[in-house]
């Protein structure tokens, strides 16, 4: 059936206008709030695991956006957007949003590979070692003080009592450092500690950047390292941050900074 020209024109207008109306969720004082903005906020809420997508959630978000639009229109009327401090905050936020979008895209294009994660995990295992050690120490400021403590130990003094003069927090619990892997300790300390047998103490002072130590080994055991699967996510995140830092540093080297 052929439509009359007037009806045909109205039908064409309806077809053309329909998508435009569909793009807007609502208008506030003539200002449109796009449906895409509602969709975006719904995705954010759902992604956070707070709620599931539903008509009720969409209605609540639409009301929230209407409330914001009413407030921003009033704020614009009163000229708050022209205040220097507000402009500065807006610019900082704008930069953050754009930078985060760029870095998210950079991470997608430069993902951390499983082989890289495995290599980093192997380095971690090697640094931690196959054993961990329960030790005590007494930290003093001079070699003479450390030698004096060793003399007192040889004379039968109790390590825990002598540790009360230690320069760090362990003085309050007999110099106890708890269980530690050698890889977490400065090398001179770690080397001296692993050379001891259970119950032994160092008979010469051990010098580190912190001072002079007298070290006692209480006991040792096989290391309880987490499996690769347990720490894979943490390693990947740390390596991603390193890549982002390298990307930023490279840009800074190329930048003309005066």
Coordinates of N, CA and C in Angstrom, one line a residue:
X1 N 0.9 -1.2 0.0 CA 0.0 0.0 0.0 C 0.9 1.2 0.0
X2 N 0.6 2.2 -0.9 CA 1.4 3.4 -1.0 C 0.9 4.4 0.0
X3 N 1.9 5.1 0.7 CA 1.5 6.1 1.7 C 1.4 7.4 0.9
X4 N 0.5 8.3 1.5 CA 0.4 9.6 0.9 C 1.7 10.4 1.3
X5 N 2.0 11.4 0.5 CA 3.3 12.1 0.8 C 3.4 12.7 2.2
X6 N 2.4 13.2 2.8 CA 2.4 13.7 4.2 C 2.7 12.6 5.2
X7 N 2.0 11.5 5.0 CA 2.2 10.3 5.9 C 3.6 9.8 5.7
X8 N 4.1 9.7 4.5 CA 5.4 9.2 4.2 C 6.5 10.1 4.9
X9 N 6.3 11.4 4.8 CA 7.2 12.3 5.5 C 7.3 12.1 7.0
X10 N 6.1 11.9 7.6 CA 6.0 11.7 9.0 C 6.7 10.4 9.4
X11 N 6.5 9.4 8.6 CA 7.1 8.1 8.8 C 8.6 8.1 8.8
X12 N 9.2 8.9 7.8 CA 10.6 9.0 7.6 C 11.2 9.8 8.8
X13 N 10.5 10.8 9.3 CA 10.9 11.6 10.4 C 11.0 10.7 11.7
X14 N 10.0 9.9 11.8 CA 9.9 9.0 13.0 C 11.1 8.0 12.9
X15 N 11.4 7.5 11.8 CA 12.5 6.5 11.6 C 13.9 7.2 11.9
X16 N 14.0 8.4 11.4 CA 15.3 9.2 11.7 C 15.4 9.6 13.1
X17 N 14.3 10.0 13.7 CA 14.3 10.5 15.1 C 14.5 9.5 16.2
X18 N 14.0 8.3 15.9 CA 13.9 7.2 16.9 C 15.3 6.9 17.5
X19 N 16.4 6.7 16.7 CA 17.7 6.5 17.3 C 18.2 7.6 18.1
X20 N 17.8 8.9 17.8 CA 18.3 10.0 18.6 C 17.6 10.0 19.9
X21 N 16.3 9.7 20.0 CA 15.6 9.6 21.3 C 16.2 8.5 22.1
X22 N 16.5 7.4 21.4 CA 17.0 6.2 22.1 C 18.4 6.4 22.7
X23 N 19.1 7.4 22.2 CA 20.5 7.7 22.7 C 20.4 8.4 24.0
X24 N 19.3 9.0 24.4 CA 19.2 9.8 25.6 C 18.3 9.1 26.6
X25 N 18.8 9.0 27.9 CA 18.0 8.4 28.9 C 16.9 9.4 29.4
X26 N 17.3 10.7 29.5 CA 16.4 11.7 30.0 C 17.0 13.0 29.7
X27 N 16.1 14.1 29.8 CA 16.7 15.4 29.7 C 16.3 16.2 30.9
X28 N 17.2 17.1 31.3 CA 17.0 17.9 32.5 C 17.2 19.4 32.1
X29 N 16.1 20.1 32.2 CA 16.1 21.5 31.7 C 16.7 21.7 30.3
X30 N 16.3 20.7 29.5 CA 16.7 20.7 28.1 C 18.1 20.1 27.8
X31 N 18.8 19.7 28.9 CA 20.1 19.1 28.7 C 19.9 17.6 28.8
X32 N 20.4 16.9 27.7 CA 20.3 15.5 27.6 C 21.3 14.7 28.5
X33 N 20.8 13.6 29.1 CA 21.7 12.7 29.7 C 21.8 11.4 28.9
X34 N 22.9 11.1 28.2 CA 22.9 10.0 27.2 C 22.6 8.7 27.9
X35 N 22.0 7.8 27.2 CA 21.7 6.4 27.7 C 23.1 5.7 27.9
X36 N 24.1 6.1 27.1 CA 25.4 5.4 27.2 C 26.0 5.7 28.6
X37 N 25.7 6.9 29.1 CA 26.3 7.2 30.4 C 25.7 6.4 31.5
X38 N 24.4 6.1 31.4 CA 23.7 5.1 32.3 C 24.3 3.8 32.2
X39 N 24.5 3.3 31.0 CA 25.1 2.0 30.7 C 26.5 1.9 31.3
X40 N 27.3 3.0 31.2 CA 28.6 3.0 31.7 C 28.7 2.8 33.2
X41 N 27.8 3.6 33.9 CA 27.7 3.5 35.3 C 27.2 2.2 35.8
X42 N 26.3 1.6 35.1 CA 25.8 0.2 35.4 C 26.9 -0.8 35.3
X43 N 27.7 -0.7 34.3 CA 28.9 -1.6 34.1 C 29.9 -1.4 35.3
X44 N 30.1 -0.2 35.7 CA 31.0 0.0 36.8 C 30.5 -0.6 38.1
X45 N 29.2 -0.4 38.4 CA 28.7 -1.0 39.6 C 28.7 -2.5 39.6
X46 N 28.3 -3.1 38.4 CA 28.3 -4.5 38.3 C 29.7 -5.1 38.4
X47 N 30.7 -4.4 37.8 CA 32.1 -4.9 37.8 C 32.6 -4.9 39.2
X48 N 32.2 -4.0 40.1 CA 32.6 -3.9 41.5 C 32.0 -5.0 42.3
X49 N 31.0 -5.7 41.7 CA 30.4 -6.8 42.4 C 29.3 -6.4 43.5
X50 N 28.9 -5.2 43.4 CA 28.0 -4.7 44.4 C 26.6 -5.1 44.1
X51 N 26.2 -5.0 42.8 CA 24.8 -5.4 42.4 C 24.8 -6.0 41.0
X52 N 23.7 -6.6 40.6 CA 23.5 -7.1 39.3 C 22.7 -6.1 38.5
X53 N 22.9 -6.2 37.2 CA 22.2 -5.3 36.3 C 20.7 -5.6 36.4
X54 N 19.9 -4.6 36.6 CA 18.5 -4.8 36.8 C 17.7 -3.5 36.5
X55 N 16.4 -3.5 36.2 CA 15.7 -2.3 36.0 C 15.8 -1.4 37.2
X56 N 15.8 -2.0 38.4 CA 15.8 -1.2 39.6 C 17.2 -0.4 39.7
X57 N 18.3 -1.1 39.4 CA 19.6 -0.5 39.4 C 19.7 0.6 38.4
X58 N 19.1 0.4 37.2 CA 19.2 1.4 36.2 C 18.4 2.6 36.6
X59 N 17.2 2.4 37.2 CA 16.4 3.5 37.6 C 17.1 4.3 38.7
X60 N 17.8 3.6 39.7 CA 18.5 4.3 40.7 C 19.6 5.2 40.1
X61 N 20.3 4.6 39.2 CA 21.5 5.3 38.6 C 20.9 6.5 37.8
X62 N 19.8 6.3 37.1 CA 19.2 7.5 36.3 C 18.9 8.6 37.3
X63 N 18.3 8.3 38.4 CA 18.0 9.3 39.4 C 19.2 10.0 39.9
X64 N 20.3 9.2 40.1 CA 21.5 9.8 40.6 C 22.1 10.8 39.6
X65 N 22.0 10.4 38.3 CA 22.5 11.3 37.2 C 21.7 12.5 37.1
X66 N 20.4 12.4 37.3 CA 19.5 13.5 37.2 C 19.8 14.5 38.4
X67 N 20.0 13.9 39.6 CA 20.4 14.8 40.7 C 21.7 15.5 40.4
X68 N 22.7 14.8 39.8 CA 24.0 15.5 39.5 C 23.8 16.6 38.5
X69 N 23.0 16.3 37.5 CA 22.8 17.3 36.4 C 22.1 18.6 37.0
X70 N 21.1 18.4 37.9 CA 20.5 19.5 38.5 C 21.5 20.4 39.3
X71 N 22.3 19.7 40.0 CA 23.3 20.4 40.8 C 24.4 21.1 40.0
X72 N 24.9 20.4 38.9 CA 25.9 21.0 38.1 C 25.4 22.2 37.3
X73 N 24.1 22.1 36.9 CA 23.5 23.3 36.2 C 23.5 24.5 37.2
X74 N 23.1 24.2 38.4 CA 23.0 25.3 39.4 C 24.4 25.9 39.7
X75 N 25.4 24.9 39.8 CA 26.8 25.4 40.1 C 27.3 26.2 38.9
X76 N 27.0 25.8 37.7 CA 27.5 26.6 36.5 C 26.8 27.9 36.5
X77 N 25.5 28.0 36.9 CA 24.9 29.3 37.0 C 25.6 30.3 37.9
X78 N 26.0 29.7 39.0 CA 26.7 30.5 40.1 C 28.2 30.7 39.8
X79 N 28.7 30.1 38.7 CA 30.1 30.4 38.3 C 31.1 29.6 39.1
X80 N 30.8 28.5 39.7 CA 31.8 27.8 40.5 C 32.8 27.2 39.6
X81 N 32.5 26.8 38.3 CA 33.4 26.2 37.4 C 34.5 27.2 37.0
X82 N 34.3 28.5 37.2 CA 35.3 29.5 36.8 C 36.3 29.8 37.9
X83 N 36.1 29.2 39.1 CA 37.0 29.5 40.2 C 38.4 28.8 39.9
X84 N 39.5 29.5 40.2 CA 40.8 29.0 39.9 C 41.1 27.6 40.5
X85 N 40.7 27.5 41.8 CA 41.0 26.2 42.5 C 40.2 25.1 41.9
X86 N 38.9 25.4 41.5 CA 38.1 24.4 40.9 C 38.6 24.0 39.5
X87 N 39.1 25.0 38.7 CA 39.7 24.7 37.4 C 40.9 23.8 37.6
X88 N 41.7 24.1 38.6 CA 42.9 23.3 38.9 C 42.5 21.8 39.2
X89 N 41.5 21.6 40.0 CA 41.1 20.3 40.3 C 40.5 19.5 39.1
X90 N 39.8 20.3 38.3 CA 39.2 19.7 37.1 C 40.3 19.2 36.1
X91 N 41.4 20.1 36.0 CA 42.5 19.7 35.1 C 43.2 18.5 35.7
X92 N 43.4 18.4 37.0 CA 44.1 17.3 37.6 C 43.3 16.0 37.3
X93 N 42.0 16.1 37.5 CA 41.1 14.9 37.3 C 41.2 14.5 35.8
X94 N 41.1 15.5 34.9 CA 41.2 15.3 33.5 C 42.4 14.5 33.1
X95 N 43.6 15.0 33.6 CA 44.8 14.3 33.4 C 44.8 12.9 33.9
X96 N 44.3 12.7 35.1 CA 44.3 11.3 35.7 C 43.5 10.4 34.8
X97 N 42.3 10.8 34.4 CA 41.5 9.9 33.6 C 42.1 9.6 32.3
X98 N 42.7 10.5 31.6 CA 43.3 10.3 30.3 C 44.6 9.5 30.4
X99 N 45.4 9.8 31.4 CA 46.6 9.0 31.7 C 46.3 7.5 32.0
X100 N 45.3 7.3 32.9 CA 44.9 6.0 33.3 C 44.4 5.2 32.1
X101 N 43.7 5.9 31.2 CA 43.2 5.2 30.0 C 44.4 4.8 29.1
X102 N 45.3 5.7 28.9 CA 46.5 5.4 28.1 C 47.3 4.2 28.7
X103 N 47.5 4.2 30.0 CA 48.3 3.2 30.6 C 47.6 1.8 30.6
X104 N 46.3 1.9 30.7 CA 45.5 0.6 30.6 C 45.7 0.0 29.2
X105 N 45.7 0.9 28.2 CA 45.9 0.4 26.9 C 47.3 -0.1 26.7
X106 N 48.3 0.6 27.3 CA 49.7 0.2 27.2 C 49.9 -1.2 27.8
X107 N 49.2 -1.5 28.9 CA 49.4 -2.8 29.6 C 48.8 -3.9 28.7
X108 N 47.7 -3.6 28.0 CA 47.0 -4.6 27.2 C 48.0 -4.9 26.0
X109 N 48.6 -3.9 25.5 CA 49.5 -4.1 24.3 C 50.9 -4.7 24.7
X110 N 51.2 -4.5 26.0 CA 52.5 -5.0 26.5 C 52.3 -5.9 27.7
X111 N 51.6 -7.0 27.6 CA 51.3 -7.9 28.7 C 52.5 -8.5 29.3
X112 N 52.5 -8.9 30.6 CA 53.6 -9.7 31.2 C 53.3 -11.1 30.8
X113 N 54.4 -11.7 30.2 CA 54.2 -13.1 29.7 C 54.5 -14.1 30.8
X114 N 53.9 -15.3 30.7 CA 54.1 -16.4 31.7 C 55.6 -16.7 31.9
X115 N 56.4 -16.7 30.8 CA 57.8 -17.0 30.9 C 58.5 -15.9 31.7
X116 N 58.1 -14.7 31.6 CA 58.7 -13.6 32.5 C 58.3 -13.8 33.9
X117 N 57.1 -14.2 34.2 CA 56.7 -14.4 35.6 C 57.4 -15.6 36.2
X118 N 57.6 -16.7 35.4 CA 58.3 -17.8 35.9 C 59.8 -17.5 36.2
X119 N 60.4 -16.7 35.3 CA 61.8 -16.3 35.5 C 61.9 -15.4 36.8
X120 N 61.0 -14.5 37.0 CA 61.0 -13.7 38.2 C 60.8 -14.6 39.5
X121 N 59.9 -15.5 39.4 CA 59.7 -16.4 40.5 C 60.9 -17.2 40.8
X122 N 61.6 -17.7 39.8 CA 62.9 -18.5 40.0 C 63.9 -17.6 40.7
X123 N 64.0 -16.3 40.3 CA 64.9 -15.4 40.9 C 64.6 -15.3 42.4
X124 N 63.3 -15.1 42.7 CA 62.8 -15.0 44.1 C 63.2 -16.2 44.9
X125 N 63.0 -17.4 44.3 CA 63.3 -18.6 45.1 C 64.8 -18.7 45.3
X126 N 65.6 -18.4 44.3 CA 67.1 -18.4 44.5 C 67.5 -17.4 45.6
X127 N 66.9 -16.2 45.6 CA 67.3 -15.2 46.6 C 66.9 -15.7 48.0
X128 N 65.7 -16.3 48.2 CA 65.3 -16.7 49.5 C 66.1 -17.9 50.0
X129 N 66.6 -18.8 49.1 CA 67.3 -19.9 49.6 C 66.4 -21.1 49.9
X130 N 67.0 -22.2 50.2 CA 66.3 -23.5 50.5 C 66.0 -23.6 52.0
X131 N 66.6 -22.7 52.8 CA 66.4 -22.8 54.2 C 66.1 -21.4 54.8
X132 N 65.4 -21.4 55.9 CA 65.1 -20.2 56.7 C 65.6 -20.4 58.1
X133 N 65.9 -19.2 58.7 CA 66.7 -19.3 60.0 C 66.0 -18.5 61.1
X134 N 66.0 -19.0 62.3 CA 65.5 -18.3 63.5 C 66.7 -17.8 64.2
X135 N 66.9 -16.5 64.3 CA 68.2 -16.0 64.9 C 67.9 -14.9 65.9
X136 N 68.9 -14.6 66.7 CA 68.9 -13.4 67.6 C 70.1 -12.6 67.2
X137 N 70.1 -11.3 67.6 CA 71.3 -10.6 67.5 C 71.4 -9.5 68.5
X138 N 72.6 -8.9 68.7 CA 72.8 -7.8 69.5 C 73.5 -6.8 68.7
X139 N 72.9 -5.6 68.5 CA 73.4 -4.6 67.6 C 74.0 -3.4 68.5
X140 N 75.3 -3.1 68.2 CA 75.9 -2.0 69.0 C 76.6 -1.1 68.0
X141 N 77.1 0.0 68.5 CA 77.7 1.0 67.6 C 79.2 0.8 67.3
X142 N 79.9 0.0 68.1 CA 81.3 -0.1 67.9 C 81.8 -1.5 68.0
X143 N 82.9 -1.8 67.3 CA 83.5 -3.2 67.4 C 83.9 -3.5 68.8
X144 N 84.4 -2.5 69.5 CA 84.8 -2.8 70.9 C 83.7 -3.3 71.8
X145 N 82.5 -2.6 71.6 CA 81.3 -3.0 72.4 C 80.9 -4.5 72.0
X146 N 81.0 -4.8 70.7 CA 80.6 -6.1 70.3 C 81.6 -7.2 70.8
X147 N 82.9 -6.9 70.8 CA 83.8 -7.8 71.4 C 83.6 -8.0 72.9
X148 N 83.2 -6.9 73.6 CA 83.0 -7.0 75.0 C 81.8 -8.0 75.3
X149 N 80.8 -7.9 74.5 CA 79.6 -8.8 74.6 C 80.0 -10.2 74.4
X150 N 80.8 -10.5 73.3 CA 81.3 -11.8 73.0 C 82.1 -12.4 74.2
X151 N 82.9 -11.5 74.9 CA 83.7 -11.9 76.0 C 82.7 -12.4 77.2
X152 N 81.7 -11.6 77.3 CA 80.7 -11.9 78.4 C 79.9 -13.2 78.1
X153 N 79.6 -13.4 76.8 CA 79.0 -14.7 76.4 C 79.9 -15.9 76.7
X154 N 81.1 -15.8 76.4 CA 82.1 -16.9 76.6 C 82.2 -17.1 78.1
X155 N 82.0 -16.1 78.9 CA 82.1 -16.2 80.4 C 80.8 -16.8 81.0
X156 N 79.8 -17.1 80.1 CA 78.6 -17.7 80.6 C 77.4 -16.7 80.7
X157 N 77.6 -15.5 80.1 CA 76.4 -14.6 80.1 C 75.3 -15.1 79.2
X158 N 74.1 -14.7 79.6 CA 72.9 -15.1 78.8 C 72.7 -14.2 77.6
X159 N 72.5 -14.7 76.4 CA 72.4 -13.9 75.2 C 71.2 -12.9 75.4
X160 N 70.1 -13.5 75.8 CA 68.8 -12.7 76.0 C 69.0 -11.5 76.9
X161 N 69.8 -11.7 78.0 CA 70.0 -10.6 78.9 C 70.9 -9.5 78.3
X162 N 72.0 -10.0 77.7 CA 72.9 -9.1 77.1 C 72.3 -8.3 75.9
X163 N 71.3 -8.9 75.3 CA 70.6 -8.2 74.1 C 69.8 -7.0 74.5
X164 N 69.7 -6.7 75.8 CA 68.9 -5.6 76.2 C 69.6 -4.3 75.9
X165 N 70.9 -4.3 75.5 CA 71.6 -3.1 75.1 C 71.6 -2.9 73.6
X166 N 70.9 -3.8 72.9 CA 70.9 -3.7 71.4 C 70.2 -2.4 71.0
X167 N 70.7 -1.8 69.9 CA 70.3 -0.5 69.5 C 68.9 -0.5 68.7
X168 N 68.3 -1.7 68.5 CA 67.1 -1.8 67.7 C 66.0 -2.3 68.6
X169 N 64.8 -2.5 68.0 CA 63.6 -2.9 68.7 C 63.7 -4.3 69.3
X170 N 64.6 -5.1 68.8 CA 64.7 -6.5 69.3 C 65.2 -6.6 70.7
X171 N 65.7 -5.5 71.2 CA 66.3 -5.5 72.6 C 65.2 -5.8 73.6
X172 N 63.9 -5.5 73.3 CA 62.8 -5.8 74.2 C 62.4 -7.3 74.3
X173 N 62.9 -8.1 73.3 CA 62.6 -9.5 73.3 C 63.8 -10.4 73.1
X174 N 64.8 -10.0 73.8 CA 66.1 -10.8 73.8 C 66.8 -10.9 72.5
X175 N 66.6 -9.9 71.7 CA 67.3 -9.9 70.4 C 66.7 -10.8 69.3
X176 N 65.5 -11.3 69.6 CA 64.8 -12.3 68.7 C 64.4 -11.6 67.4
X177 N 64.9 -12.2 66.3 CA 64.5 -11.6 64.9 C 63.5 -12.5 64.2
X178 N 63.1 -13.6 64.9 CA 62.1 -14.5 64.3 C 62.7 -15.3 63.1
X179 N 61.8 -15.9 62.3 CA 62.3 -16.7 61.2 C 62.5 -15.7 60.0
X180 N 63.6 -15.9 59.3 CA 63.9 -15.1 58.1 C 64.7 -15.9 57.1
X181 N 64.5 -15.5 55.8 CA 65.3 -16.1 54.8 C 66.5 -15.3 54.6
X182 N 67.6 -15.9 54.2 CA 68.9 -15.1 54.1 C 68.7 -14.0 53.0
X183 N 67.9 -14.2 52.0 CA 67.7 -13.2 51.0 C 67.1 -11.9 51.4
X184 N 66.5 -11.9 52.6 CA 65.8 -10.7 53.1 C 66.8 -9.9 54.0
X185 N 68.0 -10.4 54.2 CA 68.9 -9.8 55.1 C 70.1 -9.2 54.4
X186 N 70.8 -8.2 55.0 CA 72.0 -7.7 54.3 C 73.1 -8.8 54.3
X187 N 73.9 -8.8 53.2 CA 74.8 -10.0 53.0 C 75.7 -10.3 54.1
X188 N 76.4 -9.4 54.7 CA 77.4 -9.8 55.8 C 76.7 -10.5 56.9
X189 N 75.5 -10.0 57.3 CA 74.7 -10.6 58.3 C 74.3 -12.0 57.9
X190 N 73.7 -12.2 56.7 CA 73.2 -13.4 56.2 C 74.3 -14.5 56.1
X191 N 75.5 -14.1 55.6 CA 76.6 -15.0 55.4 C 77.1 -15.5 56.8
X192 N 77.2 -14.6 57.8 CA 77.6 -15.0 59.1 C 76.5 -16.0 59.8
X193 N 75.3 -15.7 59.6 CA 74.2 -16.4 60.2 C 74.2 -17.9 59.6
X194 N 74.2 -18.0 58.3 CA 74.1 -19.4 57.7 C 75.3 -20.2 58.0
X195 N 76.4 -19.6 58.4 CA 77.6 -20.4 58.7 C 77.6 -21.0 60.1
X196 N 76.6 -20.5 60.9 CA 76.5 -21.0 62.3 C 75.8 -22.3 62.4
X197 N 76.0 -23.1 63.4 CA 75.2 -24.2 63.8 C 74.2 -23.8 64.8
X198 N 73.1 -24.6 65.0 CA 72.1 -24.3 65.9 C 72.7 -24.1 67.3
X199 N 72.4 -23.0 68.0 CA 72.9 -22.7 69.3 C 74.2 -22.0 69.3
X200 N 74.8 -21.8 68.2 CA 76.1 -21.1 68.2 C 75.9 -19.6 68.0
X201 N 76.9 -18.8 68.4 CA 76.9 -17.4 68.2 C 78.2 -17.0 67.5
X202 N 78.2 -15.8 66.9 CA 79.4 -15.4 66.2 C 80.5 -15.0 67.2
X203 N 81.7 -15.4 67.0 CA 82.8 -15.2 68.0 C 83.6 -14.0 67.6
X204 N 83.3 -13.4 66.4 CA 83.9 -12.1 66.0 C 82.7 -11.2 65.6
X205 N 82.8 -9.9 65.8 CA 81.7 -9.0 65.4 C 81.5 -9.0 63.9
X206 N 80.2 -8.8 63.6 CA 79.8 -8.8 62.2 C 79.4 -7.3 61.8
X207 N 80.2 -6.7 60.9 CA 79.9 -5.3 60.6 C 78.9 -5.2 59.4
X208 N 77.9 -4.4 59.6 CA 77.0 -4.0 58.5 C 76.8 -2.5 58.5
X209 N 76.0 -2.1 57.6 CA 75.7 -0.6 57.5 C 75.0 -0.1 58.7
X210 N 74.5 -1.0 59.5 CA 73.7 -0.6 60.7 C 74.6 -0.5 62.0
X211 N 75.7 -1.2 61.9 CA 76.6 -1.2 63.1 C 77.3 -2.5 63.2
X212 N 77.6 -2.9 64.5 CA 78.3 -4.2 64.7 C 77.3 -5.2 65.4
X213 N 77.3 -6.4 64.9 CA 76.3 -7.4 65.4 C 77.1 -8.6 66.0
X214 N 76.4 -9.1 67.1 CA 76.7 -10.4 67.6 C 75.5 -11.3 67.3
X215 N 75.6 -12.4 66.6 CA 74.5 -13.1 66.0 C 74.5 -14.5 66.7
X216 N 73.3 -14.9 67.0 CA 73.1 -16.3 67.6 C 72.0 -17.0 66.7
X217 N 72.4 -18.2 66.3 CA 71.4 -19.0 65.5 C 70.7 -20.0 66.5
X218 N 69.3 -19.8 66.5 CA 68.5 -20.7 67.4 C 68.3 -22.0 66.6
X219 N 67.7 -22.0 65.4 CA 67.4 -23.2 64.7 C 67.2 -22.8 63.2
X220 N 67.1 -23.8 62.4 CA 66.9 -23.6 60.9 C 65.9 -24.7 60.4
X221 N 65.3 -24.4 59.3 CA 64.4 -25.4 58.7 C 64.3 -25.1 57.2
X222 N 63.7 -26.1 56.5 CA 63.4 -25.9 55.1 C 62.5 -24.7 54.8
X223 N 62.8 -24.0 53.8 CA 62.0 -22.8 53.5 C 60.6 -23.2 53.1
X224 N 59.6 -22.4 53.5 CA 58.2 -22.6 53.2 C 57.8 -21.5 52.2
X225 N 58.2 -21.7 50.9 CA 57.9 -20.7 49.9 C 56.6 -21.0 49.3
X226 N 55.9 -19.9 48.9 CA 54.6 -20.1 48.2 C 54.8 -20.7 46.8
X227 N 53.9 -21.4 46.3 CA 54.0 -21.9 44.9 C 53.9 -20.8 43.9
X228 N 54.3 -21.1 42.7 CA 54.2 -20.1 41.6 C 52.7 -19.7 41.4
X229 N 51.8 -20.6 41.5 CA 50.4 -20.3 41.3 C 49.8 -19.3 42.3
X230 N 50.4 -19.5 43.6 CA 49.9 -18.7 44.7 C 50.3 -17.2 44.6
X231 N 51.5 -17.0 43.9 CA 52.0 -15.6 43.8 C 52.0 -15.1 42.4
X232 N 51.5 -15.8 41.5 CA 51.6 -15.4 40.1 C 50.9 -14.1 39.8
X233 N 49.8 -13.8 40.4 CA 49.1 -12.5 40.3 C 49.9 -11.4 40.8
X234 N 50.5 -11.6 42.0 CA 51.3 -10.5 42.6 C 52.5 -10.2 41.8
X235 N 53.2 -11.3 41.3 CA 54.4 -11.0 40.5 C 54.0 -10.3 39.2
X236 N 52.9 -10.7 38.5 CA 52.5 -10.1 37.3 C 52.2 -8.6 37.5
X237 N 51.5 -8.3 38.6 CA 51.2 -6.9 39.0 C 52.4 -6.1 39.2
X238 N 53.4 -6.6 39.9 CA 54.6 -5.9 40.2 C 55.4 -5.7 38.9
X239 N 55.4 -6.7 38.0 CA 56.1 -6.5 36.7 C 55.5 -5.5 35.8
X240 N 54.1 -5.5 35.9 CA 53.4 -4.5 35.1 C 53.7 -3.1 35.5
X241 N 53.8 -2.9 36.8 CA 54.2 -1.6 37.4 C 55.6 -1.2 37.0
X242 N 56.5 -2.2 36.9 CA 57.9 -1.9 36.4 C 57.9 -1.4 35.0
X243 N 57.0 -2.1 34.2 CA 56.9 -1.8 32.7 C 56.4 -0.3 32.6
X244 N 55.4 0.0 33.4 CA 54.8 1.3 33.3 C 55.8 2.4 33.7
X245 N 56.5 2.1 34.8 CA 57.6 3.0 35.3 C 58.6 3.2 34.2
X246 N 59.0 2.1 33.5 CA 60.0 2.2 32.4 C 59.5 3.1 31.3
X247 N 58.2 2.9 30.9 CA 57.6 3.6 29.9 C 57.6 5.1 30.2
X248 N 57.2 5.4 31.5 CA 57.2 6.8 31.9 C 58.6 7.4 31.9
X249 N 59.6 6.7 32.4 CA 61.0 7.1 32.5 C 61.5 7.4 31.1
X250 N 61.2 6.6 30.1 CA 61.6 6.7 28.8 C 61.1 8.0 28.2
X251 N 59.8 8.3 28.4 CA 59.2 9.5 28.0 C 59.8 10.8 28.6
X252 N 60.1 10.6 29.9 CA 60.8 11.8 30.6 C 62.2 12.1 30.0
X253 N 62.9 11.0 29.6 CA 64.2 11.2 29.1 C 64.1 12.0 27.7
X254 N 63.1 11.7 27.0 CA 62.9 12.3 25.7 C 62.3 13.7 25.8
X255 N 61.7 14.0 26.9 CA 61.0 15.3 27.0 C 62.0 16.4 27.2
X256 N 61.7 17.6 26.7 CA 62.5 18.8 26.9 C 62.0 19.5 28.1
X257 N 62.8 19.3 29.2 CA 62.4 19.9 30.5 C 63.3 21.0 30.9
X258 N 62.8 22.2 31.1 CA 63.6 23.4 31.3 C 63.3 24.0 32.7

